[in-house]
């Protein structure tokens, strides 16, 4: 399948100096039908991007963390509806905060305890607004999940659990990962390696990179303040610039490749199974992609809802929201993006290396969605 519009628009952004490079692909019923590689792994040295390049996933780590929690539920190690305090008693009496004179102050006891489901659907109130942002900015860099989550237990919430939705960029999913550690009795990185990455053959995915993988890791760039082009950022060997090297964050921090993440995404498209390997039950994937929150809740619009770790499309709207109803996926701050369309049995993955481009709302990601859907429509793939 030759998706000319996808190629054209990626190349236009690269030639305009607005994107260093990209690897992308489309799969139908688990089979590859389109792959494209363009641009540079290092713009200054003119090192061409290759399909096996290693990227920092940033928040595309979150769907992996949600899958890990659901896998634990499949095995009877936890229940998604459990109170967080079942595993971490220090979270049993959380308080809600508000900002006053530029600082957070206590506003009262939370109306109820946080559940793991709240955490996975961005409705816990932890790290989800001005109060959380202030506390995150004032924190000390942790060495471990245990240290980080221990500190979060003393934080003020931005709102009562399940009273609204607000994206928790770097906090809530670390809490979920810590619960996976406690429930499984394994370090989080080891749990992912033994139960998701190795069974799927995701050989280049993890929280650290050896010398060979680091040589394949793309250089990071950011948009210039005036929008005139891009400039390099030095992340060294960190998976995320605000973490110490090797920190096993549930919110961000994984390194991966187009090939590897496509295996994970196709597992989700296959209702928990790919290549004869079952990672999750069908019920777990259904729970992951089920819209979780009421549209009467503040923070939920007409087009999107949250499942567990993924954003779910609820209403198609032409070019603005071109994906089919029920499509689900997520993005990363460094211009990675994926979605699964259960109706079309479609999986699409985009990997790039540009910071500050808009995350889930990045122009390149939105254009990729439009182009893929238009090309499929053009080539007579039914959209219903």
CSV table of C-alpha atoms in Angstrom, one decimal:
chain,number,residue,atom,x,y,z
A,1,UNK,CA,0.0,0.0,0.0
A,2,UNK,CA,1.5,3.3,-1.1
A,3,UNK,CA,0.4,6.1,1.2
A,4,UNK,CA,1.6,9.1,-0.8
A,5,UNK,CA,0.0,11.7,1.4
A,6,UNK,CA,1.8,10.4,4.5
A,7,UNK,CA,5.1,10.5,2.7
A,8,UNK,CA,4.5,14.0,1.3
A,9,UNK,CA,3.5,15.7,4.5
A,10,UNK,CA,6.3,14.1,6.6
A,11,UNK,CA,8.9,15.1,3.9
A,12,UNK,CA,7.4,18.6,3.8
A,13,UNK,CA,7.9,19.1,7.5
A,14,UNK,CA,11.5,17.7,7.3
A,15,UNK,CA,12.4,19.9,4.4
A,16,UNK,CA,10.9,23.0,6.2
A,17,UNK,CA,13.2,22.3,9.2
A,18,UNK,CA,10.2,21.5,11.5
A,19,UNK,CA,10.9,17.8,12.0
A,20,UNK,CA,14.2,16.0,12.2
A,21,UNK,CA,12.9,12.7,11.0
A,22,UNK,CA,10.2,10.0,11.3
A,23,UNK,CA,9.6,6.3,11.1
A,24,UNK,CA,5.9,5.3,10.6
A,25,UNK,CA,3.8,2.4,9.6
A,26,UNK,CA,0.4,1.0,9.2
A,27,UNK,CA,-0.8,-2.5,9.9
A,28,UNK,CA,-4.1,-4.2,8.9
A,29,UNK,CA,-5.2,-7.3,10.8
A,30,UNK,CA,-1.7,-7.4,12.2
A,31,UNK,CA,0.1,-7.4,8.9
A,32,UNK,CA,2.3,-4.6,7.7
A,33,UNK,CA,0.9,-2.7,4.7
A,34,UNK,CA,3.0,0.5,4.8
A,35,UNK,CA,6.3,1.6,6.3
A,36,UNK,CA,8.1,4.8,5.7
A,37,UNK,CA,11.5,6.2,7.0
A,38,UNK,CA,12.6,9.7,6.3
A,39,UNK,CA,14.9,12.4,7.7
A,40,UNK,CA,17.8,12.3,10.1
A,41,UNK,CA,18.8,10.7,13.4
A,42,UNK,CA,21.3,13.6,13.7
A,43,UNK,CA,20.5,16.6,11.6
A,44,UNK,CA,23.9,18.4,12.1
A,45,UNK,CA,25.9,15.3,11.2
A,46,UNK,CA,23.4,14.3,8.4
A,47,UNK,CA,23.1,10.8,9.8
A,48,UNK,CA,20.1,9.2,8.0
A,49,UNK,CA,17.3,7.9,10.2
A,50,UNK,CA,17.0,4.1,10.0
A,51,UNK,CA,14.0,1.8,10.8
A,52,UNK,CA,15.9,0.3,13.8
A,53,UNK,CA,16.5,3.7,15.4
A,54,UNK,CA,15.8,3.9,19.2
A,55,UNK,CA,13.4,6.6,20.4
A,56,UNK,CA,12.4,7.9,23.8
A,57,UNK,CA,8.7,7.1,24.3
A,58,UNK,CA,7.9,9.7,27.0
A,59,UNK,CA,4.2,9.2,27.7
A,60,UNK,CA,3.8,6.3,25.3
A,61,UNK,CA,5.1,4.5,28.4
A,62,UNK,CA,1.7,4.9,30.0
A,63,UNK,CA,-0.2,2.4,27.9
A,64,UNK,CA,2.5,-0.1,28.8
A,65,UNK,CA,2.0,0.6,32.5
A,66,UNK,CA,-1.8,0.2,32.1
A,67,UNK,CA,-1.2,-3.1,30.3
A,68,UNK,CA,1.1,-4.2,33.2
A,69,UNK,CA,-1.6,-3.4,35.8
A,70,UNK,CA,-4.3,-5.2,33.8
A,71,UNK,CA,-2.0,-8.2,33.4
A,72,UNK,CA,-1.6,-8.3,37.2
A,73,UNK,CA,-5.4,-8.3,37.4
A,74,UNK,CA,-5.6,-11.2,34.9
A,75,UNK,CA,-3.3,-13.2,37.2
A,76,UNK,CA,-5.3,-12.4,40.3
A,77,UNK,CA,-2.6,-10.3,41.9
A,78,UNK,CA,-4.7,-7.1,42.2
A,79,UNK,CA,-8.1,-5.6,41.1
A,80,UNK,CA,-8.2,-2.4,39.2
A,81,UNK,CA,-11.0,-1.1,41.4
A,82,UNK,CA,-8.8,-1.6,44.6
A,83,UNK,CA,-8.1,1.3,46.8
A,84,UNK,CA,-4.5,2.4,46.4
A,85,UNK,CA,-4.1,2.2,50.2
A,86,UNK,CA,-4.5,-1.6,50.0
A,87,UNK,CA,-0.9,-1.6,48.6
A,88,UNK,CA,0.3,1.7,50.0
A,89,UNK,CA,-1.4,2.6,53.3
A,90,UNK,CA,0.1,6.1,53.3
A,91,UNK,CA,-2.4,7.0,50.6
A,92,UNK,CA,-5.4,6.3,52.9
A,93,UNK,CA,-6.0,9.9,54.0
A,94,UNK,CA,-5.2,12.2,51.1
A,95,UNK,CA,-6.1,15.9,51.2
A,96,UNK,CA,-7.2,18.2,48.4
A,97,UNK,CA,-5.3,21.5,47.9
A,98,UNK,CA,-5.8,24.8,46.1
A,99,UNK,CA,-3.5,27.6,45.1
A,100,UNK,CA,-3.3,30.7,47.2
A,101,UNK,CA,-0.7,33.5,46.6
A,102,UNK,CA,1.2,31.2,44.2
A,103,UNK,CA,1.5,28.3,46.6
A,104,UNK,CA,-0.6,25.2,47.3
A,105,UNK,CA,-2.6,25.1,50.6
A,106,UNK,CA,-4.8,22.5,52.1
A,107,UNK,CA,-8.5,22.8,51.3
A,108,UNK,CA,-9.8,19.7,53.1
A,109,UNK,CA,-10.0,15.9,53.2
A,110,UNK,CA,-10.6,14.1,50.0
A,111,UNK,CA,-14.2,12.9,49.6
A,112,UNK,CA,-13.0,9.3,49.2
A,113,UNK,CA,-9.8,7.3,48.7
A,114,UNK,CA,-8.0,7.0,45.4
A,115,UNK,CA,-8.5,3.7,43.5
A,116,UNK,CA,-6.1,2.2,40.9
A,117,UNK,CA,-8.8,2.8,38.3
A,118,UNK,CA,-8.8,6.5,39.2
A,119,UNK,CA,-5.0,6.5,38.6
A,120,UNK,CA,-5.2,4.7,35.3
A,121,UNK,CA,-8.0,7.1,34.0
A,122,UNK,CA,-6.4,10.4,35.0
A,123,UNK,CA,-9.2,11.0,37.5
A,124,UNK,CA,-7.3,10.6,40.8
A,125,UNK,CA,-6.4,14.3,41.3
A,126,UNK,CA,-2.7,13.3,41.8
A,127,UNK,CA,-0.3,15.5,39.8
A,128,UNK,CA,-3.3,16.8,37.8
A,129,UNK,CA,-3.3,20.6,37.8
A,130,UNK,CA,-1.6,23.7,39.3
A,131,UNK,CA,-1.3,22.2,42.8
A,132,UNK,CA,0.4,19.1,41.3
A,133,UNK,CA,2.6,21.1,39.0
A,134,UNK,CA,3.9,23.2,41.9
A,135,UNK,CA,4.7,20.1,44.0
A,136,UNK,CA,6.3,18.3,41.1
A,137,UNK,CA,8.6,21.3,40.4
A,138,UNK,CA,9.6,21.5,44.0
A,139,UNK,CA,10.4,17.8,44.4
A,140,UNK,CA,13.9,16.2,44.7
A,141,UNK,CA,14.8,13.8,41.9
A,142,UNK,CA,14.1,10.3,43.1
A,143,UNK,CA,16.4,7.3,42.5
A,144,UNK,CA,13.6,4.7,42.6
A,145,UNK,CA,9.8,4.3,42.2
A,146,UNK,CA,9.5,3.5,45.9
A,147,UNK,CA,11.2,6.8,46.8
A,148,UNK,CA,9.1,8.8,44.3
A,149,UNK,CA,5.8,7.3,45.3
A,150,UNK,CA,6.6,7.6,49.0
A,151,UNK,CA,6.9,11.4,48.5
A,152,UNK,CA,3.6,11.5,46.5
A,153,UNK,CA,1.7,10.2,49.5
A,154,UNK,CA,2.3,13.5,51.2
A,155,UNK,CA,1.1,15.6,48.3
A,156,UNK,CA,-2.1,17.5,48.0
A,157,UNK,CA,-4.6,16.4,45.3
A,158,UNK,CA,-5.8,18.9,42.7
A,159,UNK,CA,-9.4,17.6,43.1
A,160,UNK,CA,-11.5,14.9,44.7
A,161,UNK,CA,-11.0,11.5,43.1
A,162,UNK,CA,-13.4,10.8,40.3
A,163,UNK,CA,-14.9,14.3,40.5
A,164,UNK,CA,-13.2,15.4,37.2
A,165,UNK,CA,-10.5,14.5,34.7
A,166,UNK,CA,-7.2,16.1,34.2
A,167,UNK,CA,-4.1,14.6,32.6
A,168,UNK,CA,-1.4,13.5,35.1
A,169,UNK,CA,1.7,13.8,33.0
A,170,UNK,CA,4.4,12.5,35.3
A,171,UNK,CA,3.0,11.3,38.6
A,172,UNK,CA,-0.1,9.0,38.6
A,173,UNK,CA,1.3,6.3,36.4
A,174,UNK,CA,4.4,6.1,38.6
A,175,UNK,CA,2.0,5.2,41.4
A,176,UNK,CA,0.5,2.5,39.2
A,177,UNK,CA,3.9,1.1,38.4
A,178,UNK,CA,4.8,0.9,42.1
A,179,UNK,CA,1.6,-1.0,42.8
A,180,UNK,CA,2.6,-3.5,40.0
A,181,UNK,CA,5.9,-3.9,41.8
A,182,UNK,CA,4.2,-4.6,45.2
A,183,UNK,CA,1.5,-6.9,43.8
A,184,UNK,CA,4.0,-8.9,41.7
A,185,UNK,CA,6.9,-8.9,44.1
A,186,UNK,CA,9.2,-7.9,41.2
A,187,UNK,CA,11.1,-4.7,40.2
A,188,UNK,CA,9.0,-2.9,37.6
A,189,UNK,CA,11.6,-3.1,34.8
A,190,UNK,CA,12.0,-6.8,35.4
A,191,UNK,CA,8.2,-7.3,35.4
A,192,UNK,CA,7.9,-5.6,32.0
A,193,UNK,CA,10.8,-7.5,30.5
A,194,UNK,CA,9.6,-10.9,31.6
A,195,UNK,CA,5.9,-10.5,31.1
A,196,UNK,CA,5.5,-8.2,28.1
A,197,UNK,CA,8.8,-7.3,26.3
A,198,UNK,CA,10.5,-10.7,26.0
A,199,UNK,CA,7.3,-12.7,25.2
A,200,UNK,CA,6.5,-10.2,22.4
A,201,UNK,CA,10.1,-10.1,21.1
A,202,UNK,CA,10.5,-6.4,22.0
A,203,UNK,CA,14.3,-6.7,22.2
A,204,UNK,CA,15.1,-3.0,22.1
A,205,UNK,CA,12.7,-1.8,24.7
A,206,UNK,CA,13.6,-0.9,28.3
A,207,UNK,CA,14.6,1.9,30.7
A,208,UNK,CA,18.3,1.8,29.9
A,209,UNK,CA,20.4,1.6,26.7
A,210,UNK,CA,23.7,-0.2,26.3
A,211,UNK,CA,26.4,1.3,24.0
A,212,UNK,CA,25.0,-0.4,20.9
A,213,UNK,CA,21.5,0.8,21.5
A,214,UNK,CA,22.7,4.3,22.5
A,215,UNK,CA,24.5,4.5,19.1
A,216,UNK,CA,21.1,3.9,17.5
A,217,UNK,CA,19.2,6.4,19.7
A,218,UNK,CA,18.1,9.5,17.9
A,219,UNK,CA,19.3,12.9,18.8
A,220,UNK,CA,16.6,15.0,20.5
A,221,UNK,CA,15.4,18.3,19.1
A,222,UNK,CA,13.1,21.1,20.1
A,223,UNK,CA,11.3,23.8,18.2
A,224,UNK,CA,13.0,27.2,18.4
A,225,UNK,CA,11.0,29.8,20.4
A,226,UNK,CA,10.3,31.8,17.2
A,227,UNK,CA,9.1,28.7,15.3
A,228,UNK,CA,11.7,29.2,12.6
A,229,UNK,CA,13.1,25.7,12.9
A,230,UNK,CA,14.6,23.2,15.4
A,231,UNK,CA,17.6,23.0,17.7
A,232,UNK,CA,19.2,20.1,19.5
A,233,UNK,CA,18.6,19.1,23.1
A,234,UNK,CA,21.1,17.0,25.1
A,235,UNK,CA,19.3,14.2,27.0
A,236,UNK,CA,22.4,12.1,27.5
A,237,UNK,CA,21.3,8.6,28.3
A,238,UNK,CA,18.1,9.6,30.2
A,239,UNK,CA,14.8,8.3,28.9
A,240,UNK,CA,13.2,11.5,30.1
A,241,UNK,CA,15.0,14.8,30.9
A,242,UNK,CA,13.4,15.2,34.4
A,243,UNK,CA,14.5,11.7,35.5
A,244,UNK,CA,17.8,10.2,36.6
A,245,UNK,CA,19.4,7.7,34.2
A,246,UNK,CA,17.6,4.3,34.5
A,247,UNK,CA,14.6,5.6,36.5
A,248,UNK,CA,11.8,3.1,35.9
A,249,UNK,CA,8.9,5.5,35.6
A,250,UNK,CA,5.4,4.3,34.8
A,251,UNK,CA,4.5,7.7,33.3
A,252,UNK,CA,7.5,8.0,31.0
A,253,UNK,CA,11.1,6.8,30.5
A,254,UNK,CA,11.1,3.8,28.2
A,255,UNK,CA,13.2,3.6,25.1
A,256,UNK,CA,11.9,1.6,22.1
A,257,UNK,CA,11.9,1.3,18.4
A,258,UNK,CA,9.2,1.4,15.7
A,259,UNK,CA,9.4,-2.3,15.4
A,260,UNK,CA,9.1,-3.0,19.1
A,261,UNK,CA,6.2,-0.6,19.8
A,262,UNK,CA,4.4,-1.9,16.8
A,263,UNK,CA,4.5,-5.4,18.3
A,264,UNK,CA,2.9,-4.0,21.5
A,265,UNK,CA,0.3,-2.0,19.6
A,266,UNK,CA,-0.6,-5.0,17.5
A,267,UNK,CA,-1.0,-7.1,20.6
A,268,UNK,CA,-3.6,-4.6,21.8
A,269,UNK,CA,-5.2,-4.7,18.3
A,270,UNK,CA,-5.3,-8.5,18.6
A,271,UNK,CA,-7.3,-8.3,21.8
A,272,UNK,CA,-4.3,-9.2,23.9
A,273,UNK,CA,-2.6,-11.6,21.6
A,274,UNK,CA,0.0,-11.3,18.8
A,275,UNK,CA,2.2,-13.9,17.0
A,276,UNK,CA,0.6,-16.7,18.9
A,277,UNK,CA,1.6,-15.1,22.2
A,278,UNK,CA,-1.1,-14.0,24.6
A,279,UNK,CA,-0.2,-11.2,26.9
A,280,UNK,CA,-3.6,-9.9,28.1
A,281,UNK,CA,-7.0,-11.5,28.2
A,282,UNK,CA,-9.7,-10.1,25.8
A,283,UNK,CA,-11.5,-8.8,28.9
A,284,UNK,CA,-8.4,-6.8,30.0
A,285,UNK,CA,-8.1,-5.2,26.6
A,286,UNK,CA,-11.8,-4.4,26.6
A,287,UNK,CA,-11.4,-2.7,30.0
A,288,UNK,CA,-8.3,-0.8,28.7
A,289,UNK,CA,-10.2,0.7,25.7
A,290,UNK,CA,-13.6,1.2,27.3
A,291,UNK,CA,-14.5,4.8,27.8
A,292,UNK,CA,-14.3,5.2,31.6
A,293,UNK,CA,-15.6,8.6,32.5
A,294,UNK,CA,-19.0,10.4,32.4
A,295,UNK,CA,-19.4,13.2,29.9
A,296,UNK,CA,-20.9,15.3,32.7
A,297,UNK,CA,-17.5,15.2,34.4
A,298,UNK,CA,-15.4,18.4,34.0
A,299,UNK,CA,-12.5,17.8,31.6
A,300,UNK,CA,-14.2,15.4,29.2
A,301,UNK,CA,-15.2,16.7,25.8
A,302,UNK,CA,-17.6,15.2,23.1
A,303,UNK,CA,-14.8,13.5,21.1
A,304,UNK,CA,-12.5,11.8,23.6
A,305,UNK,CA,-12.7,9.8,26.8
A,306,UNK,CA,-10.1,7.9,28.8
A,307,UNK,CA,-9.7,4.2,29.1
A,308,UNK,CA,-6.9,2.7,31.1
A,309,UNK,CA,-3.8,4.5,29.9
A,310,UNK,CA,-5.2,5.3,26.5
A,311,UNK,CA,-7.4,8.0,25.0
A,312,UNK,CA,-10.5,6.7,23.3
A,313,UNK,CA,-12.2,8.3,20.3
A,314,UNK,CA,-16.0,8.5,20.9
A,315,UNK,CA,-17.1,10.7,18.0
A,316,UNK,CA,-15.7,11.1,14.5
A,317,UNK,CA,-15.8,14.6,13.0
A,318,UNK,CA,-14.3,14.9,9.6
A,319,UNK,CA,-10.7,16.3,9.3
A,320,UNK,CA,-10.8,17.5,12.9
A,321,UNK,CA,-11.3,14.1,14.4
A,322,UNK,CA,-10.8,11.6,11.5
A,323,UNK,CA,-10.4,8.3,13.5
A,324,UNK,CA,-13.3,5.8,13.7
A,325,UNK,CA,-15.4,5.7,16.9
A,326,UNK,CA,-13.7,3.4,19.4
A,327,UNK,CA,-10.2,4.0,18.2
A,328,UNK,CA,-7.7,4.2,21.1
A,329,UNK,CA,-4.1,5.0,21.7
A,330,UNK,CA,-1.8,7.7,23.0
A,331,UNK,CA,1.3,9.9,22.3
A,332,UNK,CA,4.5,11.0,23.8
A,333,UNK,CA,6.0,14.5,24.4
A,334,UNK,CA,8.8,13.8,21.9
A,335,UNK,CA,6.4,13.2,18.9
A,336,UNK,CA,5.7,9.5,19.2
A,337,UNK,CA,2.1,8.5,18.4
A,338,UNK,CA,0.0,5.4,17.9
A,339,UNK,CA,-3.6,4.3,17.6
A,340,UNK,CA,-5.6,1.1,17.2
A,341,UNK,CA,-8.8,1.0,15.3
A,342,UNK,CA,-10.8,-2.1,16.2
A,343,UNK,CA,-13.4,-1.5,13.5
A,344,UNK,CA,-10.8,-1.5,10.7
A,345,UNK,CA,-8.4,-3.9,12.5
A,346,UNK,CA,-5.9,-1.2,11.9
A,347,UNK,CA,-2.8,-0.2,13.9
A,348,UNK,CA,-0.7,2.9,13.1
A,349,UNK,CA,2.6,4.0,14.7
A,350,UNK,CA,4.6,7.1,14.3
A,351,UNK,CA,8.0,7.6,15.9
A,352,UNK,CA,9.8,11.0,15.8
A,353,UNK,CA,12.3,13.0,17.9
A,354,UNK,CA,11.0,16.4,18.4
A,355,UNK,CA,10.3,17.9,21.9
A,356,UNK,CA,7.7,20.6,22.7
A,357,UNK,CA,5.7,19.8,19.5
A,358,UNK,CA,2.4,19.3,21.3
A,359,UNK,CA,2.3,15.7,22.4
A,360,UNK,CA,-1.1,14.2,21.5
A,361,UNK,CA,-2.0,17.4,19.7
A,362,UNK,CA,1.3,17.6,17.7
A,363,UNK,CA,0.8,18.8,14.1
A,364,UNK,CA,2.7,15.9,12.7
A,365,UNK,CA,0.6,13.4,14.6
A,366,UNK,CA,-2.7,15.0,13.6
A,367,UNK,CA,-1.6,15.1,10.0
A,368,UNK,CA,-0.6,11.4,10.1
A,369,UNK,CA,-4.0,10.5,11.4
A,370,UNK,CA,-5.7,12.5,8.6
A,371,UNK,CA,-3.5,11.1,5.9
A,372,UNK,CA,-3.8,7.5,6.9
A,373,UNK,CA,-7.6,7.6,7.2
A,374,UNK,CA,-7.9,9.4,3.8
A,375,UNK,CA,-5.6,7.0,2.1
A,376,UNK,CA,-7.5,4.0,3.4
A,377,UNK,CA,-10.8,5.6,2.3
A,378,UNK,CA,-9.3,6.3,-1.1
A,379,UNK,CA,-8.2,2.7,-1.4
A,380,UNK,CA,-11.7,1.4,-0.7
A,381,UNK,CA,-11.2,0.3,2.9
A,382,UNK,CA,-14.6,0.4,4.5
A,383,UNK,CA,-14.9,2.8,7.4
A,384,UNK,CA,-17.8,1.1,9.0
